[in-house]
Amino acid sequence: NAGVTQTPKFQVLKTGQSMTLQCAQDMNHEYMSWYRQDPGMGLRLIHYSVGAGITDQGEVPNGYNVSRSTTEDFPLRLLSAAPSQTSVYFCASSYAGSNEQYFGPGTRLTVT
Amino acid sequence: TQLLEQSPQFLSIQEGENLTVYCNSSSVFSSLQWYRQEPGEGPVLLVTVVTGGEVKKLKRLTFQFGDARKDSSLHITAAQPGDTGLYLCAGADLWSAGNMLTFGGGTRLMVKP
């Protein structure tokens, strides 16, 4: 199993550009989520999904959209990138009955 | 919004020393987890504690959940350079949807040989 995979590994955007961060898992996990990690602030939840077709907002959802058309994939879209969105983004998945999160390797995004 | 405060934020010690990292909150959590993260990688789960007062050991690492389930500690005995990394605590509350976690700010540990 590949676990949780994320692409790209690194990305540089100009302010106002849009892009999609990809996330896929092959563990048949029901739950998937996106976090951003900034220095000294741990991980903060952006959006999460409890199953295909179901998504909800986390702590810091503004400026991001998600969709969950399949169990395996959970892309994160930045509609109009801003410098405040410079961060490291992690996708995670888990079984419905467990708090144990499996994290991807992260995407380091810089917005200039 | 539940908050988890971790201390210290940074810790630099010599190989062989002992250390303790603390994770505190004013809120009750149904369970608390500790993750370890290495540069360029995602966090990896070390342990989950569920019962108030619970103690779990993982080789030289000892994890404790407070009696009131509001705080936790991680103690490392005889630290080694391989223990270097970012340690994160994360709490799950009874009412969180989707197993979502609240993370502390992290403790960055460096163990010098």
PDB file of N, CA and C in Angstrom, chain B residues 12-111:
ATOM      1  N   SER B  12      16.873  21.556  23.486  1.00  0.00           N
ATOM      2  CA  SER B  12      18.133  21.063  22.955  1.00  0.00           C
ATOM      3  C   SER B  12      18.900  20.424  24.106  1.00  0.00           C
ATOM      4  N   ILE B  13      19.172  19.130  24.000  1.00  0.00           N
ATOM      5  CA  ILE B  13      19.814  18.413  25.091  1.00  0.00           C
ATOM      6  C   ILE B  13      20.936  17.537  24.556  1.00  0.00           C
ATOM      7  N   GLN B  14      21.745  17.021  25.477  1.00  0.00           N
ATOM      8  CA  GLN B  14      22.815  16.106  25.116  1.00  0.00           C
ATOM      9  C   GLN B  14      22.305  14.675  25.152  1.00  0.00           C
ATOM     10  N   GLU B  15      22.894  13.850  24.335  1.00  0.00           N
ATOM     11  CA  GLU B  15      22.570  12.426  24.349  1.00  0.00           C
ATOM     12  C   GLU B  15      22.705  11.861  25.753  1.00  0.00           C
ATOM     13  N   GLY B  16      21.719  11.050  26.147  1.00  0.00           N
ATOM     14  CA  GLY B  16      21.755  10.427  27.459  1.00  0.00           C
ATOM     15  C   GLY B  16      20.927  11.145  28.507  1.00  0.00           C
ATOM     16  N   GLU B  17      20.552  12.389  28.238  1.00  0.00           N
ATOM     17  CA  GLU B  17      19.734  13.131  29.210  1.00  0.00           C
ATOM     18  C   GLU B  17      18.277  12.695  29.124  1.00  0.00           C
ATOM     19  N   ASN B  18      17.535  12.999  30.183  1.00  0.00           N
ATOM     20  CA  ASN B  18      16.093  12.747  30.221  1.00  0.00           C
ATOM     21  C   ASN B  18      15.345  14.042  29.953  1.00  0.00           C
ATOM     22  N   LEU B  19      14.129  13.938  29.456  1.00  0.00           N
ATOM     23  CA  LEU B  19      13.342  15.136  29.214  1.00  0.00           C
ATOM     24  C   LEU B  19      11.863  14.815  29.326  1.00  0.00           C
ATOM     25  N   THR B  20      11.085  15.878  29.581  1.00  0.00           N
ATOM     26  CA  THR B  20       9.630  15.743  29.628  1.00  0.00           C
ATOM     27  C   THR B  20       9.005  16.869  28.824  1.00  0.00           C
ATOM     28  N   VAL B  21       8.033  16.523  28.021  1.00  0.00           N
ATOM     29  CA  VAL B  21       7.258  17.485  27.237  1.00  0.00           C
ATOM     30  C   VAL B  21       5.831  17.458  27.762  1.00  0.00           C
ATOM     31  N   TYR B  22       5.243  18.655  27.877  1.00  0.00           N
ATOM     32  CA  TYR B  22       3.916  18.766  28.462  1.00  0.00           C
ATOM     33  C   TYR B  22       2.904  19.263  27.436  1.00  0.00           C
ATOM     34  N   CYS B  23       1.671  18.811  27.621  1.00  0.00           N
ATOM     35  CA  CYS B  23       0.563  19.186  26.739  1.00  0.00           C
ATOM     36  C   CYS B  23      -0.629  19.473  27.644  1.00  0.00           C
ATOM     37  N   ASN B  24      -1.078  20.718  27.676  1.00  0.00           N
ATOM     38  CA  ASN B  24      -2.104  21.126  28.633  1.00  0.00           C
ATOM     39  C   ASN B  24      -3.286  21.811  27.965  1.00  0.00           C
ATOM     40  N   SER B  25      -4.458  21.607  28.544  1.00  0.00           N
ATOM     41  CA  SER B  25      -5.667  22.232  28.026  1.00  0.00           C
ATOM     42  C   SER B  25      -6.631  22.482  29.180  1.00  0.00           C
ATOM     43  N   SER B  26      -7.541  23.404  28.976  1.00  0.00           N
ATOM     44  CA  SER B  26      -8.613  23.618  29.946  1.00  0.00           C
ATOM     45  C   SER B  26      -9.828  22.771  29.588  1.00  0.00           C
ATOM     46  N   SER B  27      -9.753  22.067  28.461  1.00  0.00           N
ATOM     47  CA  SER B  27     -10.872  21.254  27.987  1.00  0.00           C
ATOM     48  C   SER B  27     -10.603  19.776  28.216  1.00  0.00           C
ATOM     49  N   VAL B  28     -11.679  19.021  28.307  1.00  0.00           N
ATOM     50  CA  VAL B  28     -11.575  17.578  28.456  1.00  0.00           C
ATOM     51  C   VAL B  28     -11.549  16.937  27.074  1.00  0.00           C
ATOM     52  N   PHE B  29     -10.681  15.979  26.900  1.00  0.00           N
ATOM     53  CA  PHE B  29     -10.597  15.253  25.640  1.00  0.00           C
ATOM     54  C   PHE B  29     -10.971  13.782  25.863  1.00  0.00           C
ATOM     55  N   SER B  30     -11.609  13.197  24.866  1.00  0.00           N
ATOM     56  CA  SER B  30     -11.948  11.779  24.956  1.00  0.00           C
ATOM     57  C   SER B  30     -10.704  10.918  24.764  1.00  0.00           C
ATOM     58  N   SER B  31      -9.751  11.404  24.034  1.00  0.00           N
ATOM     59  CA  SER B  31      -8.484  10.708  23.880  1.00  0.00           C
ATOM     60  C   SER B  31      -7.422  11.722  23.477  1.00  0.00           C
ATOM     61  N   LEU B  32      -6.190  11.347  23.678  1.00  0.00           N
ATOM     62  CA  LEU B  32      -5.103  12.234  23.325  1.00  0.00           C
ATOM     63  C   LEU B  32      -4.018  11.419  22.634  1.00  0.00           C
ATOM     64  N   GLN B  33      -3.455  11.993  21.592  1.00  0.00           N
ATOM     65  CA  GLN B  33      -2.446  11.290  20.828  1.00  0.00           C
ATOM     66  C   GLN B  33      -1.145  12.086  20.815  1.00  0.00           C
ATOM     67  N   TRP B  34      -0.058  11.362  20.643  1.00  0.00           N
ATOM     68  CA  TRP B  34       1.251  11.971  20.427  1.00  0.00           C
ATOM     69  C   TRP B  34       1.780  11.514  19.070  1.00  0.00           C
ATOM     70  N   TYR B  35       2.227  12.503  18.290  1.00  0.00           N
ATOM     71  CA  TYR B  35       2.810  12.253  16.986  1.00  0.00           C
ATOM     72  C   TYR B  35       4.255  12.744  16.984  1.00  0.00           C
ATOM     73  N   ARG B  36       5.051  12.122  16.108  1.00  0.00           N
ATOM     74  CA  ARG B  36       6.418  12.583  15.890  1.00  0.00           C
ATOM     75  C   ARG B  36       6.566  12.896  14.409  1.00  0.00           C
ATOM     76  N   GLN B  37       7.178  14.027  14.112  1.00  0.00           N
ATOM     77  CA  GLN B  37       7.331  14.458  12.735  1.00  0.00           C
ATOM     78  C   GLN B  37       8.780  14.768  12.443  1.00  0.00           C
ATOM     79  N   GLU B  38       9.276  14.214  11.356  1.00  0.00           N
ATOM     80  CA  GLU B  38      10.646  14.493  10.924  1.00  0.00           C
ATOM     81  C   GLU B  38      10.589  15.478   9.746  1.00  0.00           C
ATOM     82  N   PRO B  39      11.671  16.208   9.516  1.00  0.00           N
ATOM     83  CA  PRO B  39      11.674  17.224   8.451  1.00  0.00           C
ATOM     84  C   PRO B  39      11.269  16.654   7.105  1.00  0.00           C
ATOM     85  N   GLY B  40      10.368  17.344   6.422  1.00  0.00           N
ATOM     86  CA  GLY B  40       9.953  16.932   5.088  1.00  0.00           C
ATOM     87  C   GLY B  40       8.965  15.780   5.064  1.00  0.00           C
ATOM     88  N   GLU B  41       8.461  15.394   6.234  1.00  0.00           N
ATOM     89  CA  GLU B  41       7.518  14.280   6.289  1.00  0.00           C
ATOM     90  C   GLU B  41       6.279  14.664   7.086  1.00  0.00           C
ATOM     91  N   GLY B  42       5.257  13.828   6.972  1.00  0.00           N
ATOM     92  CA  GLY B  42       4.067  14.058   7.766  1.00  0.00           C
ATOM     93  C   GLY B  42       4.215  13.463   9.152  1.00  0.00           C
ATOM     94  N   PRO B  43       3.369  13.896  10.098  1.00  0.00           N
ATOM     95  CA  PRO B  43       3.411  13.321  11.455  1.00  0.00           C
ATOM     96  C   PRO B  43       3.089  11.829  11.439  1.00  0.00           C
ATOM     97  N   VAL B  44       3.711  11.112  12.358  1.00  0.00           N
ATOM     98  CA  VAL B  44       3.460   9.677  12.504  1.00  0.00           C
ATOM     99  C   VAL B  44       3.014   9.423  13.935  1.00  0.00           C
ATOM    100  N   LEU B  45       1.933   8.687  14.091  1.00  0.00           N
ATOM    101  CA  LEU B  45       1.377   8.433  15.411  1.00  0.00           C
ATOM    102  C   LEU B  45       2.320   7.576  16.255  1.00  0.00           C
ATOM    103  N   LEU B  46       2.550   8.030  17.507  1.00  0.00           N
ATOM    104  CA  LEU B  46       3.340   7.250  18.465  1.00  0.00           C
ATOM    105  C   LEU B  46       2.426   6.463  19.407  1.00  0.00           C
ATOM    106  N   VAL B  47       1.410   7.156  19.943  1.00  0.00           N
ATOM    107  CA  VAL B  47       0.569   6.503  20.939  1.00  0.00           C
ATOM    108  C   VAL B  47      -0.761   7.239  21.054  1.00  0.00           C
ATOM    109  N   THR B  48      -1.774   6.513  21.496  1.00  0.00           N
ATOM    110  CA  THR B  48      -3.072   7.097  21.853  1.00  0.00           C
ATOM    111  C   THR B  48      -3.374   6.720  23.301  1.00  0.00           C
ATOM    112  N   VAL B  49      -3.731   7.700  24.118  1.00  0.00           N
ATOM    113  CA  VAL B  49      -4.162   7.425  25.497  1.00  0.00           C
ATOM    114  C   VAL B  49      -5.626   7.812  25.614  1.00  0.00           C
ATOM    115  N   VAL B  50      -6.367   6.982  26.319  1.00  0.00           N
ATOM    116  CA  VAL B  50      -7.825   7.127  26.332  1.00  0.00           C
ATOM    117  C   VAL B  50      -8.376   7.312  27.746  1.00  0.00           C
ATOM    118  N   THR B  51      -7.820   6.597  28.697  1.00  0.00           N
ATOM    119  CA  THR B  51      -8.362   6.590  30.056  1.00  0.00           C
ATOM    120  C   THR B  51      -7.600   7.570  30.945  1.00  0.00           C
ATOM    121  N   GLY B  52      -8.318   8.336  31.763  1.00  0.00           N
ATOM    122  CA  GLY B  52      -7.670   9.249  32.685  1.00  0.00           C
ATOM    123  C   GLY B  52      -6.695   8.511  33.587  1.00  0.00           C
ATOM    124  N   GLY B  53      -5.460   9.036  33.713  1.00  0.00           N
ATOM    125  CA  GLY B  53      -4.444   8.390  34.524  1.00  0.00           C
ATOM    126  C   GLY B  53      -3.654   7.304  33.799  1.00  0.00           C
ATOM    127  N   GLU B  54      -4.025   7.054  32.571  1.00  0.00           N
ATOM    128  CA  GLU B  54      -3.368   5.980  31.809  1.00  0.00           C
ATOM    129  C   GLU B  54      -1.906   6.303  31.541  1.00  0.00           C
ATOM    130  N   VAL B  55      -1.068   5.274  31.650  1.00  0.00           N
ATOM    131  CA  VAL B  55       0.352   5.386  31.330  1.00  0.00           C
ATOM    132  C   VAL B  55       0.681   4.341  30.279  1.00  0.00           C
ATOM    133  N   LYS B  56       1.354   4.781  29.222  1.00  0.00           N
ATOM    134  CA  LYS B  56       1.791   3.837  28.188  1.00  0.00           C
ATOM    135  C   LYS B  56       3.279   4.035  27.940  1.00  0.00           C
ATOM    136  N   LYS B  57       3.943   2.903  27.709  1.00  0.00           N
ATOM    137  CA  LYS B  57       5.383   2.968  27.451  1.00  0.00           C
ATOM    138  C   LYS B  57       5.682   2.423  26.067  1.00  0.00           C
ATOM    139  N   LEU B  58       6.598   3.121  25.404  1.00  0.00           N
ATOM    140  CA  LEU B  58       7.053   2.718  24.083  1.00  0.00           C
ATOM    141  C   LEU B  58       8.572   2.802  24.133  1.00  0.00           C
ATOM    142  N   LYS B  59       9.210   1.690  24.480  1.00  0.00           N
ATOM    143  CA  LYS B  59      10.671   1.637  24.663  1.00  0.00           C
ATOM    144  C   LYS B  59      11.087   2.704  25.684  1.00  0.00           C
ATOM    145  N   ARG B  60      11.827   3.731  25.288  1.00  0.00           N
ATOM    146  CA  ARG B  60      12.308   4.746  26.233  1.00  0.00           C
ATOM    147  C   ARG B  60      11.325   5.910  26.403  1.00  0.00           C
ATOM    148  N   LEU B  61      10.186   5.827  25.748  1.00  0.00           N
ATOM    149  CA  LEU B  61       9.185   6.891  25.829  1.00  0.00           C
ATOM    150  C   LEU B  61       8.051   6.462  26.748  1.00  0.00           C
ATOM    151  N   THR B  62       7.672   7.353  27.670  1.00  0.00           N
ATOM    152  CA  THR B  62       6.566   7.097  28.581  1.00  0.00           C
ATOM    153  C   THR B  62       5.542   8.212  28.396  1.00  0.00           C
ATOM    154  N   PHE B  63       4.308   7.818  28.151  1.00  0.00           N
ATOM    155  CA  PHE B  63       3.218   8.759  27.918  1.00  0.00           C
ATOM    156  C   PHE B  63       2.215   8.634  29.061  1.00  0.00           C
ATOM    157  N   GLN B  64       1.725   9.777  29.542  1.00  0.00           N
ATOM    158  CA  GLN B  64       0.735   9.755  30.608  1.00  0.00           C
ATOM    159  C   GLN B  64      -0.413  10.686  30.264  1.00  0.00           C
ATOM    160  N   PHE B  65      -1.629  10.236  30.554  1.00  0.00           N
ATOM    161  CA  PHE B  65      -2.835  11.034  30.365  1.00  0.00           C
ATOM    162  C   PHE B  65      -3.277  11.489  31.749  1.00  0.00           C
ATOM    163  N   GLY B  66      -3.566  12.764  31.908  1.00  0.00           N
ATOM    164  CA  GLY B  66      -3.968  13.266  33.210  1.00  0.00           C
ATOM    165  C   GLY B  66      -5.268  12.642  33.688  1.00  0.00           C
ATOM    166  N   ASP B  67      -5.449  12.620  35.014  1.00  0.00           N
ATOM    167  CA  ASP B  67      -6.641  12.013  35.598  1.00  0.00           C
ATOM    168  C   ASP B  67      -7.923  12.636  35.057  1.00  0.00           C
ATOM    169  N   ALA B  68      -7.893  13.951  34.843  1.00  0.00           N
ATOM    170  CA  ALA B  68      -9.073  14.661  34.362  1.00  0.00           C
ATOM    171  C   ALA B  68      -9.167  14.696  32.840  1.00  0.00           C
ATOM    172  N   ARG B  69      -8.233  14.053  32.171  1.00  0.00           N
ATOM    173  CA  ARG B  69      -8.179  13.989  30.698  1.00  0.00           C
ATOM    174  C   ARG B  69      -8.088  15.374  30.065  1.00  0.00           C
ATOM    175  N   LYS B  70      -7.357  16.271  30.746  1.00  0.00           N
ATOM    176  CA  LYS B  70      -7.128  17.597  30.181  1.00  0.00           C
ATOM    177  C   LYS B  70      -5.670  17.814  29.804  1.00  0.00           C
ATOM    178  N   ASP B  71      -4.790  16.930  30.245  1.00  0.00           N
ATOM    179  CA  ASP B  71      -3.384  17.159  30.003  1.00  0.00           C
ATOM    180  C   ASP B  71      -2.655  15.832  29.813  1.00  0.00           C
ATOM    181  N   SER B  72      -1.460  15.932  29.261  1.00  0.00           N
ATOM    182  CA  SER B  72      -0.666  14.735  29.011  1.00  0.00           C
ATOM    183  C   SER B  72       0.803  15.104  29.043  1.00  0.00           C
ATOM    184  N   SER B  73       1.638  14.099  29.259  1.00  0.00           N
ATOM    185  CA  SER B  73       3.077  14.334  29.232  1.00  0.00           C
ATOM    186  C   SER B  73       3.764  13.209  28.475  1.00  0.00           C
ATOM    187  N   LEU B  74       4.898  13.565  27.921  1.00  0.00           N
ATOM    188  CA  LEU B  74       5.766  12.603  27.226  1.00  0.00           C
ATOM    189  C   LEU B  74       7.136  12.701  27.872  1.00  0.00           C
ATOM    190  N   HIS B  75       7.608  11.594  28.410  1.00  0.00           N
ATOM    191  CA  HIS B  75       8.924  11.557  29.049  1.00  0.00           C
ATOM    192  C   HIS B  75       9.829  10.640  28.239  1.00  0.00           C
ATOM    193  N   ILE B  76      11.007  11.148  27.909  1.00  0.00           N
ATOM    194  CA  ILE B  76      11.995  10.337  27.194  1.00  0.00           C
ATOM    195  C   ILE B  76      13.184  10.106  28.115  1.00  0.00           C
ATOM    196  N   THR B  77      13.525   8.858  28.286  1.00  0.00           N
ATOM    197  CA  THR B  77      14.666   8.474  29.128  1.00  0.00           C
ATOM    198  C   THR B  77      15.884   8.236  28.247  1.00  0.00           C
ATOM    199  N   ALA B  78      17.014   8.770  28.676  1.00  0.00           N
ATOM    200  CA  ALA B  78      18.283   8.544  27.958  1.00  0.00           C
ATOM    201  C   ALA B  78      18.129   8.851  26.484  1.00  0.00           C
ATOM    202  N   ALA B  79      17.829  10.105  26.181  1.00  0.00           N
ATOM    203  CA  ALA B  79      17.550  10.514  24.805  1.00  0.00           C
ATOM    204  C   ALA B  79      18.716  10.204  23.879  1.00  0.00           C
ATOM    205  N   GLN B  80      18.376   9.874  22.662  1.00  0.00           N
ATOM    206  CA  GLN B  80      19.354   9.566  21.620  1.00  0.00           C
ATOM    207  C   GLN B  80      19.166  10.509  20.436  1.00  0.00           C
ATOM    208  N   PRO B  81      20.198  10.708  19.627  1.00  0.00           N
ATOM    209  CA  PRO B  81      20.056  11.597  18.451  1.00  0.00           C
ATOM    210  C   PRO B  81      18.891  11.213  17.552  1.00  0.00           C
ATOM    211  N   GLY B  82      18.573   9.944  17.494  1.00  0.00           N
ATOM    212  CA  GLY B  82      17.442   9.492  16.684  1.00  0.00           C
ATOM    213  C   GLY B  82      16.103   9.961  17.202  1.00  0.00           C
ATOM    214  N   ASP B  83      16.050  10.496  18.422  1.00  0.00           N
ATOM    215  CA  ASP B  83      14.809  11.033  18.974  1.00  0.00           C
ATOM    216  C   ASP B  83      14.542  12.456  18.473  1.00  0.00           C
ATOM    217  N   THR B  84      15.518  13.047  17.816  1.00  0.00           N
ATOM    218  CA  THR B  84      15.359  14.409  17.292  1.00  0.00           C
ATOM    219  C   THR B  84      14.160  14.502  16.368  1.00  0.00           C
ATOM    220  N   GLY B  85      13.361  15.541  16.555  1.00  0.00           N
ATOM    221  CA  GLY B  85      12.185  15.734  15.712  1.00  0.00           C
ATOM    222  C   GLY B  85      11.200  16.674  16.364  1.00  0.00           C
ATOM    223  N   LEU B  86      10.053  16.826  15.719  1.00  0.00           N
ATOM    224  CA  LEU B  86       8.968  17.648  16.240  1.00  0.00           C
ATOM    225  C   LEU B  86       7.928  16.725  16.858  1.00  0.00           C
ATOM    226  N   TYR B  87       7.607  16.958  18.117  1.00  0.00           N
ATOM    227  CA  TYR B  87       6.620  16.148  18.827  1.00  0.00           C
ATOM    228  C   TYR B  87       5.339  16.955  18.968  1.00  0.00           C
ATOM    229  N   LEU B  88       4.243  16.352  18.530  1.00  0.00           N
ATOM    230  CA  LEU B  88       2.944  17.021  18.537  1.00  0.00           C
ATOM    231  C   LEU B  88       1.954  16.232  19.375  1.00  0.00           C
ATOM    232  N   CYS B  89       1.220  16.930  20.241  1.00  0.00           N
ATOM    233  CA  CYS B  89       0.103  16.272  20.903  1.00  0.00           C
ATOM    234  C   CYS B  89      -1.179  16.691  20.187  1.00  0.00           C
ATOM    235  N   ALA B  90      -2.169  15.838  20.223  1.00  0.00           N
ATOM    236  CA  ALA B  90      -3.435  16.117  19.540  1.00  0.00           C
ATOM    237  C   ALA B  90      -4.568  15.497  20.334  1.00  0.00           C
ATOM    238  N   GLY B  91      -5.614  16.264  20.533  1.00  0.00           N
ATOM    239  CA  GLY B  91      -6.745  15.796  21.313  1.00  0.00           C
ATOM    240  C   GLY B  91      -7.993  15.623  20.470  1.00  0.00           C
ATOM    241  N   ALA B  92      -8.760  14.598  20.818  1.00  0.00           N
ATOM    242  CA  ALA B  92     -10.057  14.384  20.187  1.00  0.00           C
ATOM    243  C   ALA B  92     -11.127  14.628  21.237  1.00  0.00           C
ATOM    244  N   ASP B  93     -12.145  15.399  20.898  1.00  0.00           N
ATOM    245  CA  ASP B  93     -13.195  15.634  21.882  1.00  0.00           C
ATOM    246  C   ASP B  93     -14.397  14.747  21.582  1.00  0.00           C
ATOM    247  N   LEU B  94     -15.248  14.644  22.567  1.00  0.00           N
ATOM    248  CA  LEU B  94     -16.376  13.718  22.498  1.00  0.00           C
ATOM    249  C   LEU B  94     -17.354  14.069  21.390  1.00  0.00           C
ATOM    250  N   TRP B  95     -17.352  15.353  20.994  1.00  0.00           N
ATOM    251  CA  TRP B  95     -18.360  15.785  20.047  1.00  0.00           C
ATOM    252  C   TRP B  95     -17.787  16.089  18.661  1.00  0.00           C
ATOM    253  N   SER B  96     -16.529  15.785  18.452  1.00  0.00           N
ATOM    254  CA  SER B  96     -15.931  16.142  17.163  1.00  0.00           C
ATOM    255  C   SER B  96     -16.440  15.219  16.079  1.00  0.00           C
ATOM    256  N   ALA B  97     -16.798  15.810  14.950  1.00  0.00           N
ATOM    257  CA  ALA B  97     -17.253  15.025  13.814  1.00  0.00           C
ATOM    258  C   ALA B  97     -16.045  14.589  12.992  1.00  0.00           C
ATOM    259  N   GLY B  98     -16.134  13.414  12.423  1.00  0.00           N
ATOM    260  CA  GLY B  98     -15.087  12.987  11.515  1.00  0.00           C
ATOM    261  C   GLY B  98     -13.744  12.697  12.148  1.00  0.00           C
ATOM    262  N   ASN B  99     -13.714  12.383  13.447  1.00  0.00           N
ATOM    263  CA  ASN B  99     -12.458  12.056  14.131  1.00  0.00           C
ATOM    264  C   ASN B  99     -11.457  13.204  14.120  1.00  0.00           C
ATOM    265  N   MET B 100     -11.917  14.434  13.930  1.00  0.00           N
ATOM    266  CA  MET B 100     -10.958  15.514  13.773  1.00  0.00           C
ATOM    267  C   MET B 100     -10.256  15.832  15.090  1.00  0.00           C
ATOM    268  N   LEU B 101      -9.014  16.228  14.970  1.00  0.00           N
ATOM    269  CA  LEU B 101      -8.147  16.450  16.115  1.00  0.00           C
ATOM    270  C   LEU B 101      -7.800  17.919  16.274  1.00  0.00           C
ATOM    271  N   THR B 102      -7.540  18.312  17.508  1.00  0.00           N
ATOM    272  CA  THR B 102      -6.970  19.622  17.821  1.00  0.00           C
ATOM    273  C   THR B 102      -5.514  19.405  18.183  1.00  0.00           C
ATOM    274  N   PHE B 103      -4.618  20.088  17.481  1.00  0.00           N
ATOM    275  CA  PHE B 103      -3.194  19.887  17.695  1.00  0.00           C
ATOM    276  C   PHE B 103      -2.593  20.982  18.575  1.00  0.00           C
ATOM    277  N   GLY B 104      -1.604  20.599  19.369  1.00  0.00           N
ATOM    278  CA  GLY B 104      -0.790  21.573  20.072  1.00  0.00           C
ATOM    279  C   GLY B 104       0.225  22.170  19.105  1.00  0.00           C
ATOM    280  N   GLY B 105       0.947  23.187  19.581  1.00  0.00           N
ATOM    281  CA  GLY B 105       1.883  23.891  18.724  1.00  0.00           C
ATOM    282  C   GLY B 105       3.177  23.129  18.441  1.00  0.00           C
ATOM    283  N   GLY B 106       3.418  22.056  19.189  1.00  0.00           N
ATOM    284  CA  GLY B 106       4.594  21.241  18.921  1.00  0.00           C
ATOM    285  C   GLY B 106       5.788  21.581  19.802  1.00  0.00           C
ATOM    286  N   THR B 107       6.615  20.583  20.047  1.00  0.00           N
ATOM    287  CA  THR B 107       7.892  20.754  20.747  1.00  0.00           C
ATOM    288  C   THR B 107       8.984  20.246  19.838  1.00  0.00           C
ATOM    289  N   ARG B 108       9.906  21.142  19.492  1.00  0.00           N
ATOM    290  CA  ARG B 108      11.003  20.751  18.609  1.00  0.00           C
ATOM    291  C   ARG B 108      12.179  20.311  19.464  1.00  0.00           C
ATOM    292  N   LEU B 109      12.523  19.028  19.370  1.00  0.00           N
ATOM    293  CA  LEU B 109      13.583  18.428  20.190  1.00  0.00           C
ATOM    294  C   LEU B 109      14.821  18.170  19.336  1.00  0.00           C
ATOM    295  N   MET B 110      15.955  18.595  19.873  1.00  0.00           N
ATOM    296  CA  MET B 110      17.230  18.279  19.247  1.00  0.00           C
ATOM    297  C   MET B 110      18.105  17.583  20.274  1.00  0.00           C
ATOM    298  N   VAL B 111      18.577  16.389  19.940  1.00  0.00           N
ATOM    299  CA  VAL B 111      19.448  15.638  20.826  1.00  0.00           C
ATOM    300  C   VAL B 111      20.832  15.587  20.192  1.00  0.00           C
TER     301      VAL B 111
END
